[in-house]
Coordinates of C-alpha atoms in Angstrom, one line a residue:
Chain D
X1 CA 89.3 133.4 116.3
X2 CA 89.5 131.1 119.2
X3 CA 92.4 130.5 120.6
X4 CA 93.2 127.1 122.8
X5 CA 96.4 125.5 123.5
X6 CA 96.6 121.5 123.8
X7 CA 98.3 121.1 127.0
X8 CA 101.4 120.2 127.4
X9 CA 102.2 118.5 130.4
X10 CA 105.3 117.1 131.4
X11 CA 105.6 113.7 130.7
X12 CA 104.5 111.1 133.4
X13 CA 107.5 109.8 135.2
X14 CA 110.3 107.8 133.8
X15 CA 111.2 104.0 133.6
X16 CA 114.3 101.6 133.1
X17 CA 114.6 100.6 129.4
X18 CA 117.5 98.6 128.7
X19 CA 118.4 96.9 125.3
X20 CA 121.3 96.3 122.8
X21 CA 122.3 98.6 120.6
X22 CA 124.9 97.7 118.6
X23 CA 126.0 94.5 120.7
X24 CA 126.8 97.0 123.5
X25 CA 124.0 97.1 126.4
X26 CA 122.5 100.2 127.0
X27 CA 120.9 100.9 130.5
X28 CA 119.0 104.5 130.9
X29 CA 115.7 105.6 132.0
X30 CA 113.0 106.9 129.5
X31 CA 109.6 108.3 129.2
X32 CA 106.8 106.3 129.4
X33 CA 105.7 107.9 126.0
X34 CA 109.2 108.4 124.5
X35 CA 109.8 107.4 120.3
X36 CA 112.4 105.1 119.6
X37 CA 113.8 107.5 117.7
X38 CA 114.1 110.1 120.2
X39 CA 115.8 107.5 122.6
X40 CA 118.5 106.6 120.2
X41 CA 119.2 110.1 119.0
X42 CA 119.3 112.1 122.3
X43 CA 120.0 109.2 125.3
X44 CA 121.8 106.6 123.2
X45 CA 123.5 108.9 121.5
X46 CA 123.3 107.1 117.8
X47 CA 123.0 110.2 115.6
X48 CA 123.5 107.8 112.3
X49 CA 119.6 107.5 112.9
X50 CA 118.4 110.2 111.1
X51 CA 114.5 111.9 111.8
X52 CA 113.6 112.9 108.2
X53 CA 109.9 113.3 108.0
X54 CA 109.1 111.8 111.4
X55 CA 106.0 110.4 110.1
X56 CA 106.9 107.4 108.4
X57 CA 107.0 108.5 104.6
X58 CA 111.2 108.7 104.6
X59 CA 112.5 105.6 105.8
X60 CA 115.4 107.9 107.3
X61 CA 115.1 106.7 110.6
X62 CA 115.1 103.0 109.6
X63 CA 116.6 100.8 111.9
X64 CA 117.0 96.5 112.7
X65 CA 115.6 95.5 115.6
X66 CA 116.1 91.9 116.2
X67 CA 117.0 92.1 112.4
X68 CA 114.6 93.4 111.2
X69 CA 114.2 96.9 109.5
X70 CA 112.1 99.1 111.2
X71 CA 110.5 102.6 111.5
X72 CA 112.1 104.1 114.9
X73 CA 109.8 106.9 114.3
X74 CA 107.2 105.2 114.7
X75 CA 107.9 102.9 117.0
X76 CA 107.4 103.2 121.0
X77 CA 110.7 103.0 122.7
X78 CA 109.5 100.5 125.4
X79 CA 108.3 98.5 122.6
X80 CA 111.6 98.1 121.7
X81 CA 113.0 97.2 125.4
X82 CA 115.1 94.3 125.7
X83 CA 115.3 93.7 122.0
X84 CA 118.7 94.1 119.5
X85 CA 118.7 97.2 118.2
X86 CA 121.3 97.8 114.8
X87 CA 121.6 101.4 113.5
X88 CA 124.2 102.5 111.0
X89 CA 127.2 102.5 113.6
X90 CA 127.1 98.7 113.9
X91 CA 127.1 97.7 110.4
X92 CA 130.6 97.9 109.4
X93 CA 133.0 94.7 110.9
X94 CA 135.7 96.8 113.1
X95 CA 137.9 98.5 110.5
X96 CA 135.6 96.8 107.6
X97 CA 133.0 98.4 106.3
X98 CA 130.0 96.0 105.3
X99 CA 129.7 95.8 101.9
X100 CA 126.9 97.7 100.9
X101 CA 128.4 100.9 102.7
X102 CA 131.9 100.3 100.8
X103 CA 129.8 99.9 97.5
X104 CA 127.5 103.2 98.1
X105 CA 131.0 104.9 98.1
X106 CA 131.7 103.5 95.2
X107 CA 129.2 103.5 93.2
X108 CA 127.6 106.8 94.5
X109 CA 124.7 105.9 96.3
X110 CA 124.9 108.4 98.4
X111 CA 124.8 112.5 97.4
X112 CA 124.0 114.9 100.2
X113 CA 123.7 111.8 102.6
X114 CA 120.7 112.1 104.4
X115 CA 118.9 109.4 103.6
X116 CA 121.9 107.0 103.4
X117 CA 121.6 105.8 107.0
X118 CA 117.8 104.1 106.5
X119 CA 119.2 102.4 103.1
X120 CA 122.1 101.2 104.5
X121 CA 120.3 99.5 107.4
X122 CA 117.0 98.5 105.0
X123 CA 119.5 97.1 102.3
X124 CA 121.8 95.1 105.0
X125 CA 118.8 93.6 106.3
X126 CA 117.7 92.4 102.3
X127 CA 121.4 90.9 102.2
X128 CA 121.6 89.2 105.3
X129 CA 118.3 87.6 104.0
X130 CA 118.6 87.2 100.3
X131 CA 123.1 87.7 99.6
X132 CA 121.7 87.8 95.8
X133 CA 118.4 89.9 95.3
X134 CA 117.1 90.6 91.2
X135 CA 116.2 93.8 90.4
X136 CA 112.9 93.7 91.6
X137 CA 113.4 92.3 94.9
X138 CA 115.8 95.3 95.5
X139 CA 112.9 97.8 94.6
X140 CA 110.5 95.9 96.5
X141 CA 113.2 96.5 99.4
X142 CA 113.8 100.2 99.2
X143 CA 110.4 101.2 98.5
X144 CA 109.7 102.8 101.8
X145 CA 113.0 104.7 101.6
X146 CA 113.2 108.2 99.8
X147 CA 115.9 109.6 98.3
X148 CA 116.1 113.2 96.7
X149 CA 119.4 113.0 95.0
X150 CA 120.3 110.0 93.6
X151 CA 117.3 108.5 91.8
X152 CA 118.2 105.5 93.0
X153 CA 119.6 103.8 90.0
X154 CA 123.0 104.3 91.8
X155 CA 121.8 102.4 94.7
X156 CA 120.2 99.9 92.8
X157 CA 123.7 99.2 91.5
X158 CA 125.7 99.4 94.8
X159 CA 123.3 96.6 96.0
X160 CA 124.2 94.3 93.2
X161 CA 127.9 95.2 93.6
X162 CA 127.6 94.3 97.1
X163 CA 125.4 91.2 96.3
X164 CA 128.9 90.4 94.8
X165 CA 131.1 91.0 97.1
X166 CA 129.0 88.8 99.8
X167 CA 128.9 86.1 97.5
X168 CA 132.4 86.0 97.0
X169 CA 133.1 85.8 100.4
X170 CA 135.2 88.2 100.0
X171 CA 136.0 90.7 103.1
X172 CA 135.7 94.6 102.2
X173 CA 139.3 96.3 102.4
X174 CA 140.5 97.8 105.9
X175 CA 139.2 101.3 105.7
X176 CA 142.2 102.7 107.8
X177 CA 144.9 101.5 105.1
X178 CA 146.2 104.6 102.9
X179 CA 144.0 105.0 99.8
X180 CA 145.1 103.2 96.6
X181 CA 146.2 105.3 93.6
X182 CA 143.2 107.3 92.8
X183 CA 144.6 107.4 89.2
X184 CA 146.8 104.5 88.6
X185 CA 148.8 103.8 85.1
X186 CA 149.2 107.6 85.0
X187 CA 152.8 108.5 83.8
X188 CA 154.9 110.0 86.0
X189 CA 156.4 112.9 84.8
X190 CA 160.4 113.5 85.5
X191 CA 161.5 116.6 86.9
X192 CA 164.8 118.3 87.3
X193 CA 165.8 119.1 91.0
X194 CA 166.9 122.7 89.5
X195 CA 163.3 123.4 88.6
X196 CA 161.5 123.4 91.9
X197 CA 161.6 126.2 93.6
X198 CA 162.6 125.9 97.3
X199 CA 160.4 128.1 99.6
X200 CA 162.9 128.7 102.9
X201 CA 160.9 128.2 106.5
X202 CA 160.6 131.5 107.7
Chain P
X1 CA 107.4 116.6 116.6
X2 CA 107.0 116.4 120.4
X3 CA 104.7 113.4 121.5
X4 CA 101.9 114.4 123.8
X5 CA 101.9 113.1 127.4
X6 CA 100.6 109.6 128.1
X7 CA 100.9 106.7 130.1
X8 CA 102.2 103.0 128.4
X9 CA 101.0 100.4 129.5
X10 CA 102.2 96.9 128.2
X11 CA 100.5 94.1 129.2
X12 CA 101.8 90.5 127.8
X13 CA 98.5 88.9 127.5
X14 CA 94.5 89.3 126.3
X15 CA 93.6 88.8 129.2
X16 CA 96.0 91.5 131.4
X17 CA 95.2 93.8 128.7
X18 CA 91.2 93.1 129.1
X19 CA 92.0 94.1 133.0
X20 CA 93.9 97.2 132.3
X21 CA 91.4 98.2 129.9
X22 CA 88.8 97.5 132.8
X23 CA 90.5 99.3 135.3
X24 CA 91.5 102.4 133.0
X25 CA 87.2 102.7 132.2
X26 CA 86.8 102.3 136.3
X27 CA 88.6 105.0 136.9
X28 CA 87.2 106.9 134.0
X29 CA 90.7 107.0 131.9
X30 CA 90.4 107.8 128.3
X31 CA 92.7 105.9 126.6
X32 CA 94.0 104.5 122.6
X33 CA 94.7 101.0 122.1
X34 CA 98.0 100.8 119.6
X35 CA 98.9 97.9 117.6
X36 CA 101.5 99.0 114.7
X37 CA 101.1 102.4 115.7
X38 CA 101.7 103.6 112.0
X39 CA 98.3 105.7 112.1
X40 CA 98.0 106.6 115.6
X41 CA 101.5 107.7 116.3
X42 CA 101.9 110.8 113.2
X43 CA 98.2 111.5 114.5
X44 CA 99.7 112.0 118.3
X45 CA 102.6 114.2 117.2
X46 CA 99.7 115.9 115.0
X47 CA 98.4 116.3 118.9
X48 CA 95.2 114.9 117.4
X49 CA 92.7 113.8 119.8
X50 CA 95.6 112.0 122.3
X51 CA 94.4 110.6 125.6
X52 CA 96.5 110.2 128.6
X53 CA 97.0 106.5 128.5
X54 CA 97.8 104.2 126.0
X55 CA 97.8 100.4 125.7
X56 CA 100.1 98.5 123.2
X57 CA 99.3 95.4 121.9
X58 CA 102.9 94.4 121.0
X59 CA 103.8 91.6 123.6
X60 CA 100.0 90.2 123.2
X61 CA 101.4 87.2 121.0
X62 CA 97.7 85.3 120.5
X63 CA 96.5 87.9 118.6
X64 CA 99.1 87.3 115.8
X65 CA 97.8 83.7 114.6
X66 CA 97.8 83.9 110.8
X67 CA 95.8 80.8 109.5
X68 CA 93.8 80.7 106.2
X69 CA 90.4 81.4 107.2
X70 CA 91.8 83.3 111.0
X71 CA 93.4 86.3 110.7
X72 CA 94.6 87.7 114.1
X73 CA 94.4 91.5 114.6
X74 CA 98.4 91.9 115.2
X75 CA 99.5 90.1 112.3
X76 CA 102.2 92.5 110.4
X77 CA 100.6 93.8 106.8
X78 CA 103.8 92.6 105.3
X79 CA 103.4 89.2 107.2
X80 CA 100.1 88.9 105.3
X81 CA 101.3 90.2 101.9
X82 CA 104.2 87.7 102.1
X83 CA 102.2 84.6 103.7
X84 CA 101.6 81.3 101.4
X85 CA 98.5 80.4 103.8
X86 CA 96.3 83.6 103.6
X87 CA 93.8 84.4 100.8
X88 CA 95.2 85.9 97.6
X89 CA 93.0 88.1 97.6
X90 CA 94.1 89.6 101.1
X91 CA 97.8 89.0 99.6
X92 CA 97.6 91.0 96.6
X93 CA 95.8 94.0 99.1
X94 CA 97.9 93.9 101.8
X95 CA 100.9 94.1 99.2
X96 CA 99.9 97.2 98.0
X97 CA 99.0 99.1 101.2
X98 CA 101.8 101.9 102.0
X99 CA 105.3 100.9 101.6
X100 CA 107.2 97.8 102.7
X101 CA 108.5 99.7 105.7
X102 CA 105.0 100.9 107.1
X103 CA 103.7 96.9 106.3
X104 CA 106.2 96.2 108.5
X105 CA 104.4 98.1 111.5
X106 CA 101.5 98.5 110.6
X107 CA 98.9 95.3 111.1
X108 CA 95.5 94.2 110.0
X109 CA 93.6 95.4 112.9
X110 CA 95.0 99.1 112.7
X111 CA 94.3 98.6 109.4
X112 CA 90.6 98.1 109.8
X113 CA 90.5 100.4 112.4
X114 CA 92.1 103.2 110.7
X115 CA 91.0 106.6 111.8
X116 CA 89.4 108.6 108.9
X117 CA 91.5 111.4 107.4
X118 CA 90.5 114.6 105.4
X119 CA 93.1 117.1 104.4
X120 CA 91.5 119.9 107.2
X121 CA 92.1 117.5 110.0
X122 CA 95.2 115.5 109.5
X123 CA 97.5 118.7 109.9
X124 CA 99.6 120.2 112.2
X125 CA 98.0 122.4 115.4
X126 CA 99.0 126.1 114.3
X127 CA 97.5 124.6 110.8
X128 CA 94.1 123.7 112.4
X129 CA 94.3 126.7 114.5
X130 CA 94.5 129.0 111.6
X131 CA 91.1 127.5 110.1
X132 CA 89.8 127.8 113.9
X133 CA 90.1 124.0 113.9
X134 CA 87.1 121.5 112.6
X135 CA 84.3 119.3 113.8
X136 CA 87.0 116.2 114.1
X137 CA 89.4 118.0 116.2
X138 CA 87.2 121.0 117.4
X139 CA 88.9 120.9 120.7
X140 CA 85.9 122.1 122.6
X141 CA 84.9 124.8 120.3
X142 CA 82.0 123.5 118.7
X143 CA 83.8 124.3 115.0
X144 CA 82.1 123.4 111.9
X145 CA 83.2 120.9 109.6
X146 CA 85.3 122.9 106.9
X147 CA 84.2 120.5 104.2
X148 CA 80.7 120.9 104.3
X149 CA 79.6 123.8 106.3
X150 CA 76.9 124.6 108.7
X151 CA 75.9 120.8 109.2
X152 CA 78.1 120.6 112.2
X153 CA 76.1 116.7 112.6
X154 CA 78.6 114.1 110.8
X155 CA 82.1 114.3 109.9
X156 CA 82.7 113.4 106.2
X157 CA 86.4 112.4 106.7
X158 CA 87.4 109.6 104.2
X159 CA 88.0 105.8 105.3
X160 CA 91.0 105.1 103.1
X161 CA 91.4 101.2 104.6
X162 CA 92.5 98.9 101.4
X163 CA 91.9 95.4 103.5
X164 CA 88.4 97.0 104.4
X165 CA 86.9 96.5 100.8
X166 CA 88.5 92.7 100.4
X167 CA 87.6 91.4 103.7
X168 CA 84.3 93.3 102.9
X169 CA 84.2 91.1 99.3
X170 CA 85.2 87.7 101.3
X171 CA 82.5 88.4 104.3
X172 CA 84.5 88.3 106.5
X173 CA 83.4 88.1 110.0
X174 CA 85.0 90.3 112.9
X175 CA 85.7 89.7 116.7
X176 CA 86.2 91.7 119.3
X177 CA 86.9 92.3 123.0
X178 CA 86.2 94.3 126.0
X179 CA 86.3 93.9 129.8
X180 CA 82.4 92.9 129.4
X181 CA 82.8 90.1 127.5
X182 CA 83.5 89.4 123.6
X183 CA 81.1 89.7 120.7
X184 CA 81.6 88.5 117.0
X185 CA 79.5 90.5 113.6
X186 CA 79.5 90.2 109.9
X187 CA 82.4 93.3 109.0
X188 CA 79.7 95.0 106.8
X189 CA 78.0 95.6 110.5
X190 CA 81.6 97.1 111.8
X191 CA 81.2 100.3 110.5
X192 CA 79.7 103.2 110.7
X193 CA 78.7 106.1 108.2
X194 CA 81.0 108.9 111.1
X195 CA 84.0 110.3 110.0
X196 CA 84.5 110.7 113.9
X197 CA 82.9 107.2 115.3
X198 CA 83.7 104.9 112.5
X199 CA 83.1 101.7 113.8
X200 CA 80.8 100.0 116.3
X201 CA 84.0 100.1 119.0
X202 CA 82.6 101.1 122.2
X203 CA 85.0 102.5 124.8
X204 CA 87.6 100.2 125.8
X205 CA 86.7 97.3 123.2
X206 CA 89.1 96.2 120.5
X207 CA 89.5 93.9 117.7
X208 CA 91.0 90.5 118.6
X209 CA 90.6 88.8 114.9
X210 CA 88.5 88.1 111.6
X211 CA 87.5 85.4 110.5
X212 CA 86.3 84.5 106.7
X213 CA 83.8 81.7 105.9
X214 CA 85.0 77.9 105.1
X215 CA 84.4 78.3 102.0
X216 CA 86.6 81.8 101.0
X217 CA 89.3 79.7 98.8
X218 CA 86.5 78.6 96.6
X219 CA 86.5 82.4 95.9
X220 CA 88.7 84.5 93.7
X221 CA 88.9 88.0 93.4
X222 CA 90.9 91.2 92.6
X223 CA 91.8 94.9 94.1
X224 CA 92.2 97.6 92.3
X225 CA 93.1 101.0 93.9
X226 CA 93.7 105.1 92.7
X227 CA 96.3 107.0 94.6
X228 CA 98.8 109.6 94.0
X229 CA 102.4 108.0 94.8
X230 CA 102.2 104.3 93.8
X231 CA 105.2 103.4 96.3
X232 CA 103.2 104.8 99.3
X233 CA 100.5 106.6 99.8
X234 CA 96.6 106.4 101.0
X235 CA 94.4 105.4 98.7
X236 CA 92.2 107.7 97.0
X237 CA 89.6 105.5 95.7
X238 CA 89.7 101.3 96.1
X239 CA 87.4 98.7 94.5
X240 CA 87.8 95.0 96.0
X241 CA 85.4 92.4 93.7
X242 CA 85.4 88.6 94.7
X243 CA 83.6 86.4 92.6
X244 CA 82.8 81.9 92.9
X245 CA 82.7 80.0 89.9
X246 CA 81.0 76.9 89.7
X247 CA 81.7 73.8 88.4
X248 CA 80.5 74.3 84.7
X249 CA 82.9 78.0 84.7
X250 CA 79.7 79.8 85.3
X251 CA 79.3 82.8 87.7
X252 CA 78.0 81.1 91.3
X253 CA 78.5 84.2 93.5
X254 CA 79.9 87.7 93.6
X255 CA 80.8 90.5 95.9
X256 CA 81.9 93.8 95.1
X257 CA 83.1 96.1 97.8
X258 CA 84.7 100.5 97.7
X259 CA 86.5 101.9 100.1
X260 CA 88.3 105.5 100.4
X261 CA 85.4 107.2 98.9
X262 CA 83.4 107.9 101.5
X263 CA 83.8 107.5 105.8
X264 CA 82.8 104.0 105.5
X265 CA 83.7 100.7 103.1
X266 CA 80.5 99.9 101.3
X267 CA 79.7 96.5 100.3
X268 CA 77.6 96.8 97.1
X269 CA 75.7 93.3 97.4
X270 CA 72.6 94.0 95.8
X271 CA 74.0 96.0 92.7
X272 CA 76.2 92.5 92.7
X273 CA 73.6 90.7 93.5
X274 CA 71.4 92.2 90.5
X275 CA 73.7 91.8 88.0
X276 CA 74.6 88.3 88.2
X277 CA 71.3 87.2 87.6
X278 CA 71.9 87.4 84.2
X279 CA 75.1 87.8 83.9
X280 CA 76.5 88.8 80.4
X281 CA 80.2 89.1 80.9
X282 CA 81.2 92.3 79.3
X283 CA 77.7 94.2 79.2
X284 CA 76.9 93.2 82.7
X285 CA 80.8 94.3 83.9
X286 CA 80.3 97.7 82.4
X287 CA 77.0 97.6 83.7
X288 CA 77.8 96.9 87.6
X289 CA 80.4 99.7 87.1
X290 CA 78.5 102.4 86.6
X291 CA 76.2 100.9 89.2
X292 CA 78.9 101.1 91.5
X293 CA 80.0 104.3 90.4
X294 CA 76.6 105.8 90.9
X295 CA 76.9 104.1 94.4
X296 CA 79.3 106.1 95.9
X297 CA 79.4 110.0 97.0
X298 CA 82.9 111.3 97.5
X299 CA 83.8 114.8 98.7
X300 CA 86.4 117.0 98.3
X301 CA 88.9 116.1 101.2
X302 CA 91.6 113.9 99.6
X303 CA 94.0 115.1 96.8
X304 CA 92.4 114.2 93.8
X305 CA 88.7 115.7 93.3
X306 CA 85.9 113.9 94.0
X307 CA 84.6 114.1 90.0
X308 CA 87.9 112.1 89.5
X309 CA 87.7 109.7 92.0
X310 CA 84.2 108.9 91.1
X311 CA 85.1 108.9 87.4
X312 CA 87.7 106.3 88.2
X313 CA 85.2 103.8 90.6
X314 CA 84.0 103.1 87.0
X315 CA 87.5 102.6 85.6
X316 CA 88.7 100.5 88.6
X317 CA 85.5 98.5 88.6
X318 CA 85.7 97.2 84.9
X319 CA 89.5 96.5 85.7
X320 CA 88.6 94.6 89.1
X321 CA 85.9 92.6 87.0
X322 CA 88.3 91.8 84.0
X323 CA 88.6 88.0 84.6
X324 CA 84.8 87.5 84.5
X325 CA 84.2 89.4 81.0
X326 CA 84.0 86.2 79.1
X327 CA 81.8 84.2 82.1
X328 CA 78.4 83.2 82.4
X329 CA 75.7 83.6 85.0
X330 CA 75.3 80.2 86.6
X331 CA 71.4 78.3 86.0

């Protein structure tokens, strides 16, 4: 068998790349032949970007750029230069999450989480442009995004229950308040201050 | 995957990209031109035939005119699939090509330049390595082609383009660009029957647009395709037929066009040709079908076998040619 290695050379020489990520401006210096992905996961430091199948097939790695979803994985960084760049981190409104992401919590959109990132981005993007999607325009949406857990019908539904909260105008609840009564109209149950037993600090 | 080494270059016009181009082939630089970079880029981490420089056609803004009969080469697939301006026919293809996320990368001139695939070559380097690589990717060695061996004279990779086969059923014109000048041919004359060539592209020319004749909205047509994964994936056989009906709601014209069966798109105009003349709506369908199925010679490096690919030309045929079952041929 023949054996021959493709060479890897080190990478010619670096440039500036600046852009926005998340409203905040980023200024670093990257390969001429970096991925987009690669940038915003090792320099930028935006791990919500996931790399799934780097090739295109997952949607993982989804992000907006200029507002529109895109492929980070397949996209060349300096392609990207100079443009806005929204990943996962910049979707919620300070303490409120947007919508969609308070509605995939409640609706369980998301399972092991992986994949959550790209929809979250690919779904924001289908709000921002169409705040009431039918059925089919939310498949036609989240067709280039793959999910293993789910099977999607949960996510289907977060994006209508987030349709509705958009629509409403209403703003998602402060996500640092204390948690509501998980199980509320529960009866309390009365007990006698004799019953507990006191365990003394030691 | 790591990306290989390469130089970006990004020039903001045709013309700057024609010089860089010109200067690159001076100084005897290989290099990939990248538009969407939906095939090239998995192909690079692949480490598949990369070169040390790279132009992208991003920032080139002419080449993204969408007009009805001017298609530029940088014009997104889901631009096209979502335009009210462009031929249904190109609508309804471009729709179906991948998923919305790649369409939203990828553009028509990648599109038509697609490089070939074939399940030995569009793998990972250890992968190749362990079938001592093939006549695609042979990395110097002079391997075989693992699909059909001791030939070692044309790769047999598989074009798997779905615009191909409509543009191909609207003859369509294309137009490209070099450092020498620009050139314009019918898109039947594009390609080439090379799995590793592909198209008539010399070194350091491109594709600027395509064009289709004035009269392509007095044509209607239909696309039907065979692949695995409907959301996403290549496709594994794809039949375009276009078809002009004259005044009376008799057959005037037709054109029927394959792609993903073989290393090149295949306009079948005088099996169309042939049966028009006579045209008998469903006898002549069925007819042209096995015609066209009889055409085409796939081999055995996509994921369904070739029996059942060419079994379904005939299927996807008669489905393409539905609308004309109960039409006439024309006096």
């Amino acid at each position: 068998m023949v054996r021959i290695r493709v060479p890897m050379l080190p990478a010619p020489g670096e440039l500036p790349w600046s852009a926005s990520v998340n409203d905040t401006e980023v200024d670093i210096h990257v390969e001429s032949n970096a991925i987009l992905l690669d940038v915003l996961r090792d320099q930028v430091g935006t791990l919500g970007v996931k790399r799934g199948c780097d090739m295109g097939t997952c949607g993982c790695c989804s992000v907006l750029v200029d507002g529109e979803p895109r492929l980070s994985c397949l996209m060349l960084a300096h392609e990207a230069a100079g443009c806005a760049l929204t990943t996962v981190e910049g979707l919620a409104d300070g303490h409120h999450l947007h919508p969609i992401q308070e509605t995939f919590t409640t609706h369980g959109g998301s399972q092991c989480g992986f994949c959550t990132p790209g929809f979250l981005v690919v779904i924001s993007a289908l709000l921002e442009e169409n705040p009431e999607p039918n059925e089919a325009e939310i498949k036609a949406a989240i067709d280039g995004n793959l999910c293993r857990c789910t099977g999607y019908q949960q996510i289907v539904d977060s994006v209508r229950a987030a349709s509705m909260i958009i629509t409403s105008g209403k703003k998602t609840a402060d996500a640092t308040d204390p948690m509501p009564d998980p199980h509320p109209g529960m009866p309390t149950v009365e007990v006698e201050s004799e019953e507990l037993e006191v365990v003394p600090d030691e | 995957m790591r990306m290989p080494p390469f130089e970006l270059h990004l020039p903001e016009s045709l013309d700057s990209a024609m010089t860089i181009a010109g200067e690159l082939a001076d100084e005897d630089c290989d290099f990939d031109w990248i538009a969407g970079g939906t095939d090239l880029l998995p192909n690079y981490k692949w480490h598949l035939n990369s070169k040390p420089h790279v132009i992208s056609l991003a920032k080139v803004s002419e080449l993204s005119t969408l007009e009805p009969t001017h298609i530029g080469a940088m014009v997104r697939l889901q631009a096209l699939a979502t335009s009210d301006s462009c031929h249904p026919l190109l609508r309804q293809t471009s729709g179906t090509i991948a998923s919305v996320m790649i369409r939203r990368s990828g553009t028509v001139g990648g599109n038509i330049c697609l490089d070939t695939r074939c399940f030995w070559f569009n793998q990972g380097e250890e992968w190749r390595r362990s079938i001592d690589w093939c006549i695609k990717c042979d990395c110097g060695t002079g391997a075989d082609c693992r699909v059909i061996s001791h030939q070692n004279e044309l790769c047999v990779a598989t074009y798997q383009a779905d615009l191909a086969a409509s543009l191909l059923a609207l003859d369509a014109t294309i137009h490209l660009a070099s450092p020498d000048g620009s050139r314009s041919l019918p898109l039947a004359e594009f390609f080439q029957e090379d799995g590793i060539t592909r198209n008539v592209l010399k070194d350091g020319e491109m594709v600027t647009h395509l064009t289709l004749p004035d009269d392509a909205e007095d044509w209607q047509g239909d696309y039907q395709k065979l692949r695995l994964r409907e959301s996403w994936d290549f496709p594994e056989a794809g039949i375009a037929a276009a078809w002009k009906i004259d005044g009376d709601g008799n057959l005037d014209g037709l054109r029927v066009a394959s792609t993903a069966l073989e290393s090149i798109p295949r306009l079948h105009q005088e099996l169309a040709d042939e049966a028009r003349e006579g045209w008998a709506g469903v006898e002549s369908v069925n007819s042209l079908a096995v015609a066209v199925q009889k055409a085409v010679k796939p081999v055995n490096n996509t994921w369904f076998p070739p029996s059942y690919r060419k079994k379904m030309v005939r299927v996807l045929t008669r489905r393409a040619l539905a609308p004309l079952e109960r039409v006439e041929a024309a006096n």
